[in-house]
XYZ file of C-alpha atoms in Angstrom:
377
model
C 115.801 52.209 89.304
C 116.635 48.783 90.718
C 114.999 45.841 88.913
C 114.069 43.166 91.437
C 112.704 39.667 90.953
C 111.382 37.433 93.722
C 111.178 33.664 93.404
C 108.366 32.655 95.700
C 106.713 35.980 94.890
C 103.285 34.689 95.908
C 104.379 33.119 99.193
C 104.116 34.581 102.678
C 107.366 36.606 102.732
C 107.388 37.108 98.967
C 103.958 38.758 98.954
C 104.950 41.156 101.726
C 108.228 42.062 99.989
C 106.567 42.447 96.580
C 103.798 44.683 97.953
C 106.228 46.818 99.963
C 108.481 47.395 96.951
C 105.366 48.522 95.098
C 105.063 51.453 97.493
C 108.149 52.995 95.852
C 107.544 52.809 92.086
C 110.155 55.491 91.339
C 112.890 53.479 93.033
C 112.127 49.808 92.363
C 110.858 47.921 89.323
C 109.321 44.571 90.193
C 110.092 41.851 87.655
C 107.164 39.456 87.769
C 107.870 35.814 88.569
C 105.635 32.747 88.244
C 106.463 29.389 89.816
C 105.915 27.735 86.413
C 109.224 29.306 85.314
C 111.081 26.584 87.230
C 109.885 24.153 84.545
C 110.332 26.572 81.639
C 114.054 27.357 81.112
C 113.448 29.987 78.410
C 111.049 31.967 80.590
C 113.308 31.542 83.591
C 116.244 32.921 81.584
C 114.174 35.909 80.432
C 113.317 36.600 84.061
C 116.954 36.383 85.183
C 118.222 38.634 82.367
C 115.871 41.387 83.451
C 116.897 41.403 87.139
C 119.532 43.455 88.926
C 118.635 41.660 92.157
C 116.982 38.271 92.684
C 115.560 37.425 96.097
C 115.312 33.637 96.239
C 112.448 32.820 98.587
C 110.958 29.823 96.774
C 111.258 26.776 99.036
C 109.403 23.845 100.522
C 109.138 24.389 104.273
C 107.144 21.303 105.232
C 106.485 17.951 103.597
C 105.449 14.535 104.850
C 108.513 13.075 103.101
C 111.621 14.917 104.313
C 113.717 13.491 101.475
C 111.349 15.116 98.985
C 111.618 18.399 100.923
C 115.413 18.258 100.834
C 115.634 17.374 97.154
C 113.042 19.977 96.144
C 114.904 22.818 97.861
C 118.231 21.804 96.324
C 116.642 21.581 92.862
C 115.155 25.070 93.200
C 118.614 26.482 93.969
C 120.241 24.520 91.149
C 117.617 25.685 88.661
C 118.283 29.330 89.523
C 122.090 29.001 89.441
C 121.912 27.175 86.090
C 119.935 30.071 84.640
C 122.357 32.595 86.112
C 125.197 30.779 84.354
C 123.367 30.407 81.031
C 122.589 34.122 80.929
C 126.020 35.185 82.245
C 124.155 37.189 84.876
C 126.045 39.318 87.389
C 122.917 39.921 89.419
C 122.892 40.055 93.177
C 121.198 37.054 94.763
C 119.663 37.178 98.250
C 118.894 33.734 99.626
C 116.497 33.114 102.506
C 118.189 30.551 104.660
C 117.207 29.616 108.177
C 118.532 29.320 111.707
C 117.869 25.603 111.207
C 121.065 25.469 109.135
C 122.754 24.480 112.387
C 120.369 21.579 112.991
C 121.133 18.099 111.734
C 117.895 17.668 109.804
C 117.084 17.516 106.118
C 115.446 20.948 106.028
C 118.465 22.570 107.670
C 120.809 20.677 105.328
C 118.848 21.830 102.273
C 119.275 25.447 103.368
C 122.958 25.112 104.248
C 123.872 23.265 101.048
C 121.751 25.607 98.932
C 123.628 28.562 100.375
C 126.961 26.960 99.505
C 125.830 26.422 95.899
C 125.108 30.136 95.586
C 128.421 31.050 97.224
C 130.292 28.914 94.675
C 128.375 30.545 91.810
C 129.230 34.067 93.025
C 132.901 33.198 93.411
C 133.238 31.470 90.046
C 130.932 33.636 87.914
C 131.443 37.087 89.438
C 127.969 37.459 90.877
C 127.048 38.881 94.269
C 125.463 36.899 97.067
C 123.934 37.368 100.494
C 122.886 34.335 102.545
C 120.283 35.517 105.046
C 119.962 33.416 108.204
C 116.376 34.156 109.187
C 114.599 33.327 112.488
C 110.901 32.451 112.749
C 108.826 34.942 110.768
C 105.260 35.960 111.609
C 102.836 38.424 110.103
C 99.522 38.895 108.299
C 98.270 36.202 105.937
C 100.714 33.505 107.014
C 99.761 29.939 106.232
C 98.612 28.017 109.321
C 100.345 24.715 110.100
C 103.062 25.770 107.659
C 104.660 29.204 108.102
C 104.665 29.686 111.870
C 103.041 28.797 115.167
C 101.635 32.349 115.200
C 99.679 31.690 112.001
C 98.435 28.378 113.383
C 97.234 29.867 116.687
C 95.591 32.865 114.949
C 93.755 30.558 112.560
C 92.569 28.248 115.331
C 91.321 31.035 117.610
C 89.445 32.722 114.777
C 87.858 29.382 113.889
C 86.799 28.899 117.547
C 89.202 25.996 117.932
C 91.368 25.328 120.991
C 95.113 25.546 120.305
C 97.321 22.949 121.946
C 100.910 23.498 123.086
C 103.141 20.522 122.397
C 106.396 21.971 123.780
C 106.491 25.269 125.656
C 109.793 26.403 124.194
C 111.301 29.867 123.726
C 110.669 31.145 120.199
C 112.744 33.776 118.373
C 110.462 35.869 116.173
C 110.734 38.624 113.609
C 107.780 40.453 112.080
C 107.574 40.051 108.321
C 107.562 43.830 107.850
C 110.809 44.140 109.801
C 112.365 41.340 107.749
C 111.278 43.050 104.526
C 112.928 46.278 105.701
C 116.178 44.378 106.298
C 115.988 42.834 102.818
C 115.370 46.221 101.182
C 118.323 47.730 103.055
C 120.525 45.023 101.538
C 119.011 45.550 98.085
C 119.901 49.232 98.285
C 123.655 48.584 98.665
C 124.036 45.965 95.923
C 125.392 48.367 93.319
C 128.302 49.262 95.625
C 129.508 45.657 96.031
C 132.341 44.122 93.977
C 131.840 41.150 91.685
C 132.351 37.851 93.455
C 131.089 39.307 96.755
C 129.630 36.748 99.162
C 128.418 37.205 102.714
C 126.344 35.417 105.321
C 124.126 37.776 107.298
C 122.265 36.681 110.407
C 118.957 38.518 110.738
C 118.373 39.211 114.409
C 115.050 38.284 115.958
C 113.123 41.210 117.398
C 111.252 39.227 120.057
C 111.859 36.222 122.263
C 108.745 34.726 123.799
C 107.585 31.361 125.081
C 104.857 29.539 123.207
C 102.547 29.795 126.239
C 103.092 33.570 126.538
C 102.376 33.934 122.830
C 99.159 31.962 123.093
C 98.083 33.940 126.167
C 98.437 37.222 124.260
C 96.456 35.895 121.301
C 93.735 34.554 123.594
C 93.477 37.997 125.186
C 93.097 39.526 121.709
C 90.290 37.087 120.953
C 88.502 37.708 124.247
C 88.683 41.473 124.013
C 88.440 42.142 120.276
C 86.321 39.338 118.852
C 84.122 38.657 121.863
C 83.752 42.186 123.286
C 84.674 44.532 120.430
C 87.443 46.168 122.490
C 90.853 47.238 121.240
C 93.279 45.450 123.596
C 96.082 47.191 125.425
C 99.077 47.493 123.108
C 102.348 47.816 125.045
C 104.945 47.795 122.264
C 105.553 47.315 118.545
C 105.601 43.519 118.885
C 102.112 43.475 120.380
C 100.882 45.874 117.686
C 102.296 43.625 114.945
C 100.894 40.541 116.654
C 97.436 42.134 116.979
C 97.397 43.139 113.310
C 98.490 39.606 112.426
C 95.638 38.207 114.517
C 93.146 40.525 112.799
C 94.267 39.333 109.355
C 92.837 35.893 110.175
C 89.347 37.161 111.016
C 86.773 35.761 108.571
C 85.626 39.267 107.595
C 82.748 38.189 105.392
C 81.033 36.427 108.307
C 82.225 38.561 111.228
C 81.372 42.029 109.905
C 79.315 44.174 110.129
C 79.032 44.217 113.904
C 75.919 46.103 114.996
C 76.034 48.626 117.803
C 73.862 48.119 120.852
C 71.360 50.954 120.701
C 69.967 52.224 124.021
C 66.778 54.191 123.327
C 64.546 56.222 125.594
C 62.283 59.291 125.183
C 65.373 61.539 124.893
C 66.730 59.717 121.824
C 69.389 57.022 121.729
C 72.909 56.281 122.911
C 75.424 53.818 121.438
C 78.945 52.870 122.383
C 81.292 52.785 119.359
C 84.510 51.334 120.727
C 86.538 50.663 123.830
C 90.311 50.856 123.530
C 92.591 49.849 126.377
C 95.051 52.431 125.061
C 92.549 55.099 124.059
C 89.479 55.008 126.244
C 85.862 54.766 125.151
C 84.019 56.448 122.273
C 80.232 56.719 122.019
C 77.610 58.758 120.231
C 74.128 59.967 121.035
C 71.131 61.092 119.036
C 69.185 63.656 121.043
C 65.714 65.000 120.269
C 65.028 68.772 120.204
C 64.760 70.412 123.615
C 66.291 67.471 125.479
C 69.183 67.873 127.924
C 71.743 65.156 128.713
C 74.331 65.054 131.477
C 74.149 67.191 134.610
C 76.984 65.350 136.317
C 80.686 65.807 137.020
C 83.852 63.707 137.285
C 86.816 63.925 139.623
C 89.414 62.201 137.401
C 88.016 61.371 133.977
C 88.988 63.200 130.791
C 85.926 63.708 128.605
C 85.178 65.379 125.279
C 81.837 66.315 123.680
C 81.910 66.824 119.898
C 78.838 68.080 118.020
C 78.726 66.840 114.417
C 75.071 67.458 113.501
C 72.450 69.860 114.813
C 72.643 72.734 117.277
C 73.588 72.402 120.932
C 74.405 74.352 124.052
C 77.017 72.874 126.390
C 77.012 74.252 129.932
C 79.740 73.964 132.565
C 79.709 75.005 136.235
C 82.515 74.430 138.666
C 81.264 72.666 141.782
C 80.834 75.066 144.695
C 80.444 78.125 142.453
C 77.550 79.800 140.718
C 79.147 80.885 137.444
C 77.922 78.999 134.362
C 79.884 78.795 131.114
C 77.745 78.514 127.974
C 79.054 77.191 124.646
C 76.862 77.151 121.540
C 77.871 74.613 118.886
C 76.544 73.912 115.400
C 77.163 70.789 113.317
C 77.615 73.022 110.286
C 80.991 73.826 111.854
C 81.754 70.704 113.914
C 83.441 71.540 117.222
C 84.134 70.086 120.641
C 84.305 71.129 124.278
C 86.323 69.244 126.907
C 84.900 68.716 130.386
C 87.229 69.831 133.217
C 87.189 67.739 136.383
C 84.962 69.033 139.187
C 82.749 70.844 136.666
C 79.155 69.720 136.341
C 78.252 69.659 132.655
C 75.338 69.069 130.321
C 74.374 69.338 126.662
C 71.006 70.499 125.309
C 69.603 70.171 121.805
C 68.732 73.784 120.999
C 67.817 73.163 117.361
C 64.824 71.789 115.498
C 66.474 68.598 114.247
C 68.139 65.667 115.902
C 71.451 66.411 117.585
C 74.319 63.983 117.023
C 77.108 64.161 119.585
C 80.271 62.079 119.800
C 81.596 61.418 123.290
C 85.134 60.324 124.156
C 86.300 59.465 127.652
C 89.681 58.140 128.691
C 88.494 55.132 130.681
C 85.781 52.520 130.393
C 82.603 52.953 132.389
C 82.824 50.843 135.543
C 79.554 50.640 137.495
C 81.524 49.797 140.661
C 83.707 52.891 140.284
C 81.891 55.227 137.856
C 83.453 58.546 138.943
C 80.143 60.109 137.906
C 78.336 62.367 140.386
C 74.988 63.868 139.471
C 74.424 67.574 140.068
C 72.507 70.052 137.938
C 74.546 72.717 136.243
């Protein structure tokens, strides 16, 4: 079992790494870290002694006084290396640096010089070190106006604010889950590395996108998901990760529950559950005894009827023929029947209680192109 400590355990990346390691309790032991340890040498030393691997994520990313930002980041590195020396630790240290190392600013300098301090420690004390050059990271629960532009835009859209683009630049992004996977891969090889090992590893971005394209995607998520209750079209893993990031900023306590629109008539009621641009439309009906629904056919749509409560008879008849197919369903053994194209179909409540049927169809209902033609079975 690998014993892992994370400075910055409660930060954006640290939380994701800590929680992911917790999914594998037989492989990783998480050594708890509190930021107060930086001011408590004895506790810091106890923490360091217990670790096989230390992932140094603690840092100041933004500050109104850049000199304070620079000095704070250097002090955090020096505090950790001092403890490593006091305890004669041979742990592996993974340091989260940044692509801004190349920039001539105080934040980039603090990362570059911090990395060099760790490299010197590994060389002189026989430790092991990886300096990770990390692009912009996004993901659930990021801190707006601090961690990334993605977090800022998600926060603003969920608060019904209007995001503003200052510079429409190209942004290199990596999802926090992908970054965590890279970190864990490195953790897994630490025991095979020689003492004094030191390496810089550039973490590749997984997506390049302009700020305006990013905002456009997030605005589409808001319009479809928040305003209409639809699941937007998800084209790739980036859009899935971005959508889940967006959802993490929804003020759940005030947004949910969202009530269905219930359409009632003498037959019972009908409610749409969800529209998904990848997965069609799902609805359900409550039908009174003796009532028949349907008696129509489609020429292209894929449709499924699933009976989950009550008794029903589903009838199908191919257009232009006289043969009727009868299917009797009972909610005691939930079952479904799919509707072939060019077959008129209906469903009748044949029991004495209300019939509950779930309907799925592969495309949204469009009154201008309904592909629904009424004809009795």
